[in-house]
Coordinates of C-alpha atoms and ligand atoms in Angstrom, one line a residue:
M670 CA 17.1 -27.5 -9.9
T671 CA 20.7 -26.3 -10.0
E672 CA 21.7 -23.0 -8.7
L673 CA 23.0 -20.9 -11.6
S674 CA 26.2 -20.0 -9.7
K675 CA 27.1 -23.7 -9.4
L676 CA 26.9 -24.2 -13.2
S677 CA 30.1 -24.5 -15.2
A678 CA 30.9 -21.8 -17.7
P679 CA 29.9 -23.9 -20.7
E680 CA 26.6 -24.9 -18.9
R681 CA 25.9 -21.2 -18.3
A682 CA 26.7 -20.3 -21.9
A683 CA 24.3 -23.0 -23.2
L684 CA 21.5 -21.9 -20.8
T685 CA 22.0 -18.3 -21.9
Q686 CA 21.6 -19.3 -25.5
Q687 CA 18.4 -21.2 -24.7
L688 CA 16.9 -18.3 -22.7
E689 CA 17.8 -15.8 -25.4
Q690 CA 15.8 -17.9 -27.9
R691 CA 12.8 -17.9 -25.5
Y692 CA 13.2 -14.1 -24.9
N693 CA 13.5 -13.4 -28.7
A694 CA 10.4 -15.4 -29.4
F695 CA 8.4 -13.3 -26.9
K696 CA 9.9 -10.2 -28.3
A697 CA 8.8 -11.2 -31.8
Q698 CA 5.2 -11.2 -30.6
G699 CA 5.2 -7.4 -30.2
L700 CA 3.4 -7.7 -26.9
K701 CA 2.2 -4.6 -24.9
L702 CA 1.6 -5.7 -21.3
D703 CA 1.4 -3.2 -18.4
M704 CA 2.2 -4.5 -14.9
T705 CA 3.0 -1.2 -13.4
R706 CA -0.3 0.0 -12.0
G707 CA -1.8 -1.1 -8.7
K708 CA -5.3 -0.3 -9.9
P709 CA -8.4 -2.4 -9.6
S710 CA -9.4 -4.0 -13.0
S711 CA -12.6 -3.0 -14.7
E712 CA -14.2 -6.3 -13.6
Q713 CA -13.5 -5.3 -10.0
L714 CA -15.0 -1.9 -10.5
D715 CA -18.0 -3.5 -12.1
L716 CA -18.7 -5.2 -8.8
A717 CA -19.8 -1.8 -7.4
S718 CA -21.5 -0.4 -10.5
K719 CA -24.8 -0.1 -8.7
L720 CA -23.2 2.7 -6.7
T721 CA -23.9 5.0 -9.5
V722 CA -27.6 4.5 -9.4
V723 CA -28.3 3.4 -5.8
L724 CA -29.8 6.7 -4.6
A725 CA -33.4 7.4 -5.5
E726 CA -34.5 10.9 -6.3
N727 CA -35.8 11.6 -2.7
D728 CA -33.0 9.7 -0.9
Y729 CA -30.7 12.4 0.3
K730 CA -31.1 12.4 4.1
G731 CA -28.6 10.9 6.6
S732 CA -29.8 9.1 9.7
D733 CA -29.2 12.4 11.7
G734 CA -31.7 14.2 9.4
S735 CA -29.0 16.1 7.6
D736 CA -29.5 17.0 3.9
G737 CA -26.7 15.3 1.9
R738 CA -27.2 17.8 -0.9
N739 CA -26.1 20.7 1.3
Y740 CA -23.1 21.9 3.3
G741 CA -22.2 20.5 6.7
G742 CA -21.4 17.2 8.3
L743 CA -17.7 18.0 8.7
D744 CA -16.7 14.6 10.1
G745 CA -19.1 12.5 8.0
L746 CA -22.6 10.9 8.1
P747 CA -23.1 8.8 11.3
E748 CA -23.8 5.6 9.2
M749 CA -20.6 6.1 7.2
K750 CA -18.6 6.8 10.4
A751 CA -20.0 3.6 11.8
I752 CA -18.6 1.6 8.9
F753 CA -15.2 3.2 9.1
A754 CA -15.2 2.8 12.9
D755 CA -15.3 -1.0 12.4
L756 CA -12.8 -0.9 9.5
L757 CA -10.3 1.4 11.3
G758 CA -10.8 -0.1 14.8
A759 CA -11.9 3.0 16.7
P760 CA -15.1 4.3 18.3
A761 CA -17.2 6.3 15.7
A762 CA -16.6 9.5 17.8
Q763 CA -12.9 9.1 16.9
V764 CA -13.4 8.9 13.2
V765 CA -13.4 11.7 10.6
V766 CA -14.7 10.9 7.1
G767 CA -13.0 13.0 4.5
G768 CA -13.1 13.3 0.8
A769 CA -12.3 10.5 -1.7
S770 CA -8.6 10.0 -1.1
S771 CA -6.7 8.8 2.0
L772 CA -3.5 10.0 0.4
T773 CA -4.9 13.5 0.5
L774 CA -5.7 13.0 4.2
M775 CA -2.1 11.8 4.9
H776 CA -0.6 14.6 2.9
D777 CA -2.7 17.2 4.7
T778 CA -1.9 15.7 8.1
V779 CA 1.8 16.1 7.3
V780 CA 1.5 19.6 6.0
R781 CA -0.6 20.8 9.0
A782 CA 2.0 19.3 11.4
L783 CA 4.8 21.1 9.5
L784 CA 2.8 24.4 9.8
H785 CA 1.1 24.1 13.1
G786 CA 2.5 21.1 15.0
V787 CA 0.3 18.4 16.5
P788 CA -1.1 18.0 20.1
G789 CA 1.9 17.8 22.3
S790 CA 4.2 19.9 20.0
S791 CA 6.0 22.8 21.5
A792 CA 6.3 24.3 18.0
P793 CA 5.3 23.6 14.4
W794 CA 7.4 20.7 13.1
G795 CA 8.6 22.9 10.2
R796 CA 10.6 25.2 12.6
G797 CA 13.4 22.7 12.7
P798 CA 14.7 19.7 10.7
V799 CA 12.1 17.0 10.3
K800 CA 12.9 13.3 9.7
F801 CA 10.6 10.4 9.0
I802 CA 11.3 6.7 9.3
C803 CA 10.6 4.9 6.1
P804 CA 10.4 1.1 6.1
A805 CA 11.5 0.0 2.6
P806 CA 10.6 -1.5 0.3
G807 CA 7.5 0.8 0.7
Y808 CA 4.9 3.0 -0.9
D809 CA 6.5 5.5 -3.3
R810 CA 3.8 8.1 -2.7
H811 CA 4.6 8.2 1.0
F812 CA 8.2 8.9 0.1
A813 CA 7.1 11.5 -2.4
I814 CA 5.2 13.5 0.3
C815 CA 8.4 13.6 2.4
E816 CA 10.6 14.6 -0.6
H817 CA 8.1 17.3 -1.7
H818 CA 8.0 18.9 1.7
G819 CA 11.7 18.6 2.6
I820 CA 11.4 15.8 5.2
E821 CA 14.5 13.7 5.5
M822 CA 13.9 10.0 5.0
L823 CA 15.6 7.4 7.1
T824 CA 15.3 4.0 5.5
V825 CA 14.8 1.0 7.7
G826 CA 14.5 -2.6 6.5
L827 CA 11.1 -4.4 6.4
N828 CA 11.3 -8.0 7.8
D829 CA 8.7 -10.7 7.5
D830 CA 6.9 -9.4 10.7
G831 CA 7.2 -5.7 10.0
P832 CA 9.9 -3.0 10.2
D833 CA 13.3 -3.8 11.7
M834 CA 12.3 -2.8 15.3
A835 CA 15.7 -2.8 16.8
E836 CA 16.8 -0.2 14.3
V837 CA 13.6 1.8 14.6
E838 CA 13.8 1.9 18.4
R839 CA 17.5 2.9 18.2
L840 CA 16.8 5.8 15.8
V841 CA 13.7 7.3 17.5
A842 CA 15.2 7.1 21.0
S843 CA 18.1 9.4 20.2
D844 CA 16.9 11.9 17.6
P845 CA 14.2 14.5 18.4
A846 CA 14.0 15.5 14.8
I847 CA 12.4 12.2 14.0
K848 CA 8.7 13.2 14.1
G849 CA 7.0 10.4 12.1
M850 CA 7.1 7.0 10.6
W851 CA 5.2 5.6 7.6
C852 CA 3.5 2.3 8.1
V853 CA 1.4 0.1 5.8
P854 CA 0.7 -2.4 8.5
K855 CA -1.4 -4.9 6.6
Y856 CA -0.5 -6.5 3.3
S857 CA 2.2 -3.8 3.0
N858 CA 2.8 -2.2 -0.4
P859 CA 4.7 -3.9 -2.1
T860 CA 5.8 -6.9 0.0
G861 CA 2.4 -8.0 1.4
T862 CA 3.8 -8.0 4.9
T863 CA 1.5 -7.8 7.9
Y864 CA 3.0 -6.4 11.1
S865 CA 3.0 -8.9 14.0
E866 CA 1.4 -8.1 17.3
S867 CA 4.7 -7.8 18.9
V868 CA 5.9 -5.2 16.3
V869 CA 2.6 -3.2 16.7
K870 CA 3.1 -3.2 20.5
R871 CA 6.8 -2.2 20.2
L872 CA 5.8 0.7 17.9
A873 CA 3.2 1.8 20.3
A874 CA 5.4 1.6 23.4
M875 CA 8.9 2.6 22.1
K876 CA 10.5 5.6 23.7
T877 CA 10.8 8.5 21.3
A878 CA 13.1 11.6 21.7
A879 CA 10.3 13.7 20.1
P880 CA 7.3 14.0 22.4
D881 CA 5.1 14.7 19.4
F882 CA 6.2 11.7 17.3
R883 CA 3.4 10.2 15.1
L884 CA 2.9 6.8 13.4
L885 CA 1.2 7.5 10.0
W886 CA -0.7 4.2 9.9
D887 CA -1.9 3.7 6.4
N888 CA -4.2 0.7 6.6
A889 CA -5.0 0.9 2.9
Y890 CA -5.4 -2.9 2.7
A891 CA -7.4 -3.5 5.9
V892 CA -10.1 -5.7 4.3
H893 CA -8.2 -6.8 1.2
D894 CA -7.8 -10.5 2.0
L895 CA -7.3 -13.0 -0.9
Y896 CA -8.2 -16.0 1.2
A897 CA -11.0 -16.7 3.7
E898 CA -8.5 -16.7 6.5
G899 CA -6.9 -13.3 6.3
D900 CA -3.9 -11.9 8.2
K901 CA -4.8 -10.5 11.6
L902 CA -3.5 -7.1 12.5
A903 CA -3.4 -5.8 16.1
N904 CA -5.3 -2.6 16.9
V905 CA -2.6 0.1 17.0
L906 CA -4.9 2.7 18.7
T907 CA -5.6 0.3 21.6
A908 CA -1.9 -0.6 21.8
C909 CA -0.9 3.1 21.9
A910 CA -3.5 3.9 24.5
E911 CA -2.4 1.0 26.7
A912 CA 1.2 2.0 26.4
G913 CA 0.4 5.5 27.6
N914 CA 0.9 7.0 24.1
A915 CA -2.7 7.6 23.1
D916 CA -1.9 10.3 20.6
R917 CA 0.8 8.4 18.7
A918 CA -1.1 6.8 15.9
L919 CA -3.2 8.3 13.0
V920 CA -5.0 5.6 11.1
F921 CA -6.0 6.1 7.5
A922 CA -8.0 4.1 5.0
S923 CA -10.3 4.5 2.0
T924 CA -12.7 2.6 -0.2
S925 CA -10.6 3.3 -3.3
K926 CA -9.9 -0.5 -3.8
I927 CA -13.3 -1.5 -2.3
S928 CA -15.7 0.7 -4.4
F929 CA -14.1 3.0 -6.9
A930 CA -10.5 4.2 -7.0
G931 CA -10.6 8.0 -6.7
A932 CA -14.3 8.1 -6.3
G933 CA -14.6 6.3 -3.0
V934 CA -14.6 7.6 0.5
A935 CA -11.6 8.1 2.8
A936 CA -11.4 8.4 6.6
L937 CA -9.0 8.7 9.5
A938 CA -9.2 7.6 13.1
S939 CA -7.1 8.6 16.1
S940 CA -7.2 9.6 19.7
P941 CA -9.8 12.2 20.9
A942 CA -7.1 14.9 21.1
N943 CA -5.9 14.2 17.6
I944 CA -9.4 14.1 16.2
A945 CA -10.3 17.4 17.8
D946 CA -7.2 18.9 16.2
V947 CA -8.0 17.4 12.8
K948 CA -11.6 18.9 13.0
R949 CA -10.2 22.3 14.0
H950 CA -8.0 22.3 10.9
S951 CA -10.5 20.8 8.5
S952 CA -13.2 23.3 9.5
I953 CA -11.0 25.9 7.9
Q954 CA -10.3 23.8 4.9
T955 CA -13.9 22.8 3.9
I956 CA -17.6 23.5 4.7
G957 CA -18.2 19.8 4.5
P958 CA -17.4 16.7 2.5
D959 CA -19.4 15.0 -0.3
K960 CA -22.1 13.4 1.8
L961 CA -24.1 12.2 -1.2
N962 CA -21.1 9.9 -2.1
Q963 CA -21.1 8.7 1.5
L964 CA -24.8 8.1 1.3
R965 CA -24.4 6.1 -1.9
H966 CA -21.7 4.0 -0.2
V967 CA -23.9 3.4 2.8
R968 CA -26.9 2.4 0.7
F969 CA -24.7 0.1 -1.3
F970 CA -22.7 -1.6 1.4
K971 CA -25.3 -1.2 4.3
D972 CA -22.7 -2.0 7.0
Y973 CA -19.2 -3.3 7.7
A974 CA -20.4 -6.9 7.1
G975 CA -21.5 -5.8 3.7
V976 CA -18.1 -4.4 2.9
L977 CA -16.4 -7.7 4.0
Q978 CA -18.9 -9.6 1.8
H979 CA -18.1 -7.4 -1.1
M980 CA -14.4 -8.0 -0.7
T981 CA -14.8 -11.7 -1.1
R982 CA -15.9 -11.0 -4.7
H983 CA -12.8 -8.9 -5.2
A984 CA -10.7 -11.8 -3.9
E985 CA -12.2 -14.2 -6.4
L986 CA -11.0 -11.9 -9.2
L987 CA -7.6 -11.2 -7.7
R988 CA -6.6 -14.5 -6.2
P989 CA -5.9 -16.3 -9.6
K990 CA -3.8 -13.4 -10.7
F991 CA -1.6 -13.5 -7.6
E992 CA -1.3 -17.2 -7.9
A993 CA -0.4 -16.9 -11.6
V994 CA 2.6 -14.7 -10.6
T995 CA 3.9 -17.0 -7.9
E996 CA 3.4 -20.1 -10.1
A997 CA 5.3 -18.5 -13.0
F998 CA 8.2 -17.5 -10.7
A999 CA 8.2 -21.0 -9.0
K1000 CA 8.3 -22.7 -12.4
D1001 CA 11.3 -20.8 -13.8
L1002 CA 13.1 -19.5 -10.7
D1003 CA 12.7 -22.0 -7.9
G1004 CA 16.0 -23.4 -6.7
K1005 CA 18.1 -21.2 -9.1
G1006 CA 19.5 -19.1 -6.2
V1007 CA 18.9 -15.8 -8.2
A1008 CA 15.5 -14.5 -6.9
S1009 CA 13.0 -14.5 -4.0
W1010 CA 9.5 -13.3 -4.0
T1011 CA 6.7 -12.7 -1.5
K1012 CA 3.5 -14.8 -1.5
P1013 CA 1.0 -12.3 0.0
R1014 CA -2.3 -13.4 1.4
G1015 CA -3.9 -10.0 0.5
G1016 CA -3.3 -6.5 -0.8
Y1017 CA -2.3 -5.5 -4.3
F1018 CA 1.3 -6.3 -4.8
I1019 CA 4.0 -9.0 -5.0
S1020 CA 7.6 -8.0 -4.3
L1021 CA 10.4 -9.6 -6.3
D1022 CA 14.0 -9.5 -5.2
T1023 CA 16.7 -10.3 -7.8
L1024 CA 20.4 -10.7 -7.2
D1025 CA 22.0 -7.4 -6.1
G1026 CA 22.5 -5.1 -9.1
C1027 CA 20.0 -6.8 -11.4
A1028 CA 16.6 -5.1 -10.9
S1029 CA 17.2 -2.3 -13.4
E1030 CA 18.4 -4.7 -16.0
V1031 CA 15.4 -7.0 -15.5
V1032 CA 13.1 -4.0 -15.9
R1033 CA 15.0 -2.9 -19.1
L1034 CA 14.9 -6.4 -20.6
A1035 CA 11.2 -6.8 -19.8
D1036 CA 10.4 -3.4 -21.3
S1037 CA 12.2 -4.4 -24.6
A1038 CA 10.1 -7.5 -24.7
G1039 CA 6.9 -5.5 -24.3
V1040 CA 6.3 -5.9 -20.5
K1041 CA 6.2 -2.6 -18.5
L1042 CA 7.2 -3.0 -14.9
T1043 CA 7.3 -0.4 -12.1
A1044 CA 10.7 1.3 -12.3
A1045 CA 13.4 -0.4 -10.3
G1046 CA 14.1 1.7 -7.2
A1047 CA 10.5 3.1 -7.0
T1048 CA 9.9 1.2 -3.7
F1049 CA 12.8 3.1 -1.9
P1050 CA 13.1 6.7 -0.7
R1051 CA 14.2 9.0 -3.5
G1052 CA 13.7 6.2 -6.0
K1053 CA 17.1 4.6 -5.2
D1054 CA 17.3 1.0 -4.1
P1055 CA 20.8 0.8 -2.7
R1056 CA 21.0 -2.9 -3.7
D1057 CA 19.2 -2.5 -7.0
R1058 CA 17.3 -5.7 -6.5
N1059 CA 13.6 -4.9 -5.7
I1060 CA 10.8 -5.0 -8.3
R1061 CA 7.1 -4.3 -7.5
I1062 CA 4.7 -6.6 -9.3
A1063 CA 1.1 -5.3 -9.7
P1064 CA -1.1 -8.1 -11.0
S1065 CA -4.5 -6.6 -10.4
M1066 CA -5.2 -4.6 -13.6
P1067 CA -4.3 -6.8 -16.7
P1068 CA -6.5 -9.9 -17.6
L1069 CA -5.3 -13.2 -16.1
G1070 CA -4.0 -14.4 -19.5
Q1071 CA -1.7 -11.4 -19.8
V1072 CA -0.5 -11.7 -16.2
K1073 CA 0.6 -15.3 -17.0
I1074 CA 2.6 -14.3 -20.2
A1075 CA 4.1 -11.2 -18.6
M1076 CA 5.4 -13.2 -15.6
E1077 CA 6.9 -15.9 -17.7
I1078 CA 8.7 -13.1 -19.6
V1079 CA 9.9 -11.5 -16.3
A1080 CA 11.2 -14.8 -15.1
V1081 CA 13.2 -15.3 -18.3
C1082 CA 14.5 -11.7 -17.9
V1083 CA 15.6 -12.5 -14.3
L1084 CA 17.5 -15.5 -15.4
L1085 CA 19.2 -13.6 -18.3
A1086 CA 20.1 -10.7 -16.0
S1087 CA 21.4 -13.1 -13.4
L1088 CA 23.6 -15.1 -15.8
K1089 CA 25.0 -11.8 -17.1
K1090 CA 25.8 -10.8 -13.5
L1091 CA 27.4 -14.1 -12.7
G1092 CA 29.6 -13.7 -15.8
A1093 CA 28.1 -16.2 -18.2
Ligands
PLP1683 C1 -0.5 1.9 0.7 C2 -1.4 2.8 -0.1 N1 -2.0 3.9 0.5 C3 -2.8 4.7 -0.1 C4 -3.1 4.5 -1.4 C5 -4.0 5.5 -2.2 O1 -5.2 5.6 -1.5 P1 -6.3 6.6 -1.9 O2 -6.8 6.2 -3.2 O3 -7.3 6.5 -0.8 O4 -5.7 8.0 -1.9 C6 -2.5 3.4 -2.1 C7 -2.8 3.2 -3.5 O5 -2.2 2.4 -4.2 C8 -1.7 2.5 -1.4 O6 -1.1 1.5 -2.0

């Protein structure tokens, strides 16, 4: 394989002509392939179809005797809390089960802090300027929460073992306006990165100028391993407690990509002080969550082992799609010196880096050939990738055959955009 930059001008021109033929042949097929959405496929959703019928007519009571059809049970049914306790890595007493969306829990956590502060705050966060550390590439909806509520975002790089800790430590040590940091610590969206134990410990122990600094620990992909041997993530709540910062982390997850997206169950776990604070606020917000949905989930999964078992079936459906992406890229792009991509062992995304300044062009070319990709820049705060090189690939939703064609087209687009950039 020759790096494209080492080819002579006539060699590049010939290669461009060849690739344009391939590209035009794809274009002529009038394809309509959508690789933008990090949603479960309908085959994955079918795995949990019994959830809709699992409750018998007289099956509405929780193990505490509460009637799932009525108000109450603010922090969740005991058996649902027990499942999330294992999933989130906290005692059940430190778990609050919410509605269907972890993003809602995160959003509300931020808004409450802006309006009321958190345990340890001397004033509501919103009284002064508020800044969040945003490892990038990252999850666009985290950044949207900040943007929507006027929180300044400080981008830090995401390395193979997690955020650039030297930079994070430098920033939080000196600026008391830095109140929070977004973290997707396992199979991060979109790179698939899992934070190392050393990174987790440094985040837990680092000195922050703000006494009420919080890690918003979005463990959305806690059990979403693609292979039998999954990545191991250190327990952030334990690490924070051991470092003397017990209140630092708020841990979120949901069953959106375990049972049904948008019709699952979400939960958060944290220190006793934070959990008391969450309950104080949520008792104003609601008279109780949907306990029948919790009961359905408990009957279907039974326990945490049941959740893990179920996830092996998701992995069987997802693994070939992930491998199709990396194989297509390897076939056309390996050794060309124009792109690198992640090979995650779990989660929902693969992250593709092109040459600087090429991502928007790749997305445009792919679109013209019938392949919709997530907008270039979406993985960075304010939708602006300073190097215009990152593209998020979401292979879960389309059928395997479509993933294969779409990725071959994307690889051809990467080559064409790179040749243009190199001045072919
Ligand atoms: C990192 C991350 N967090 C949260 C969510 C959404 O979670 P929920 O459906 O529980 O709101 C997603 C969905 O793509 C995600 O990628």
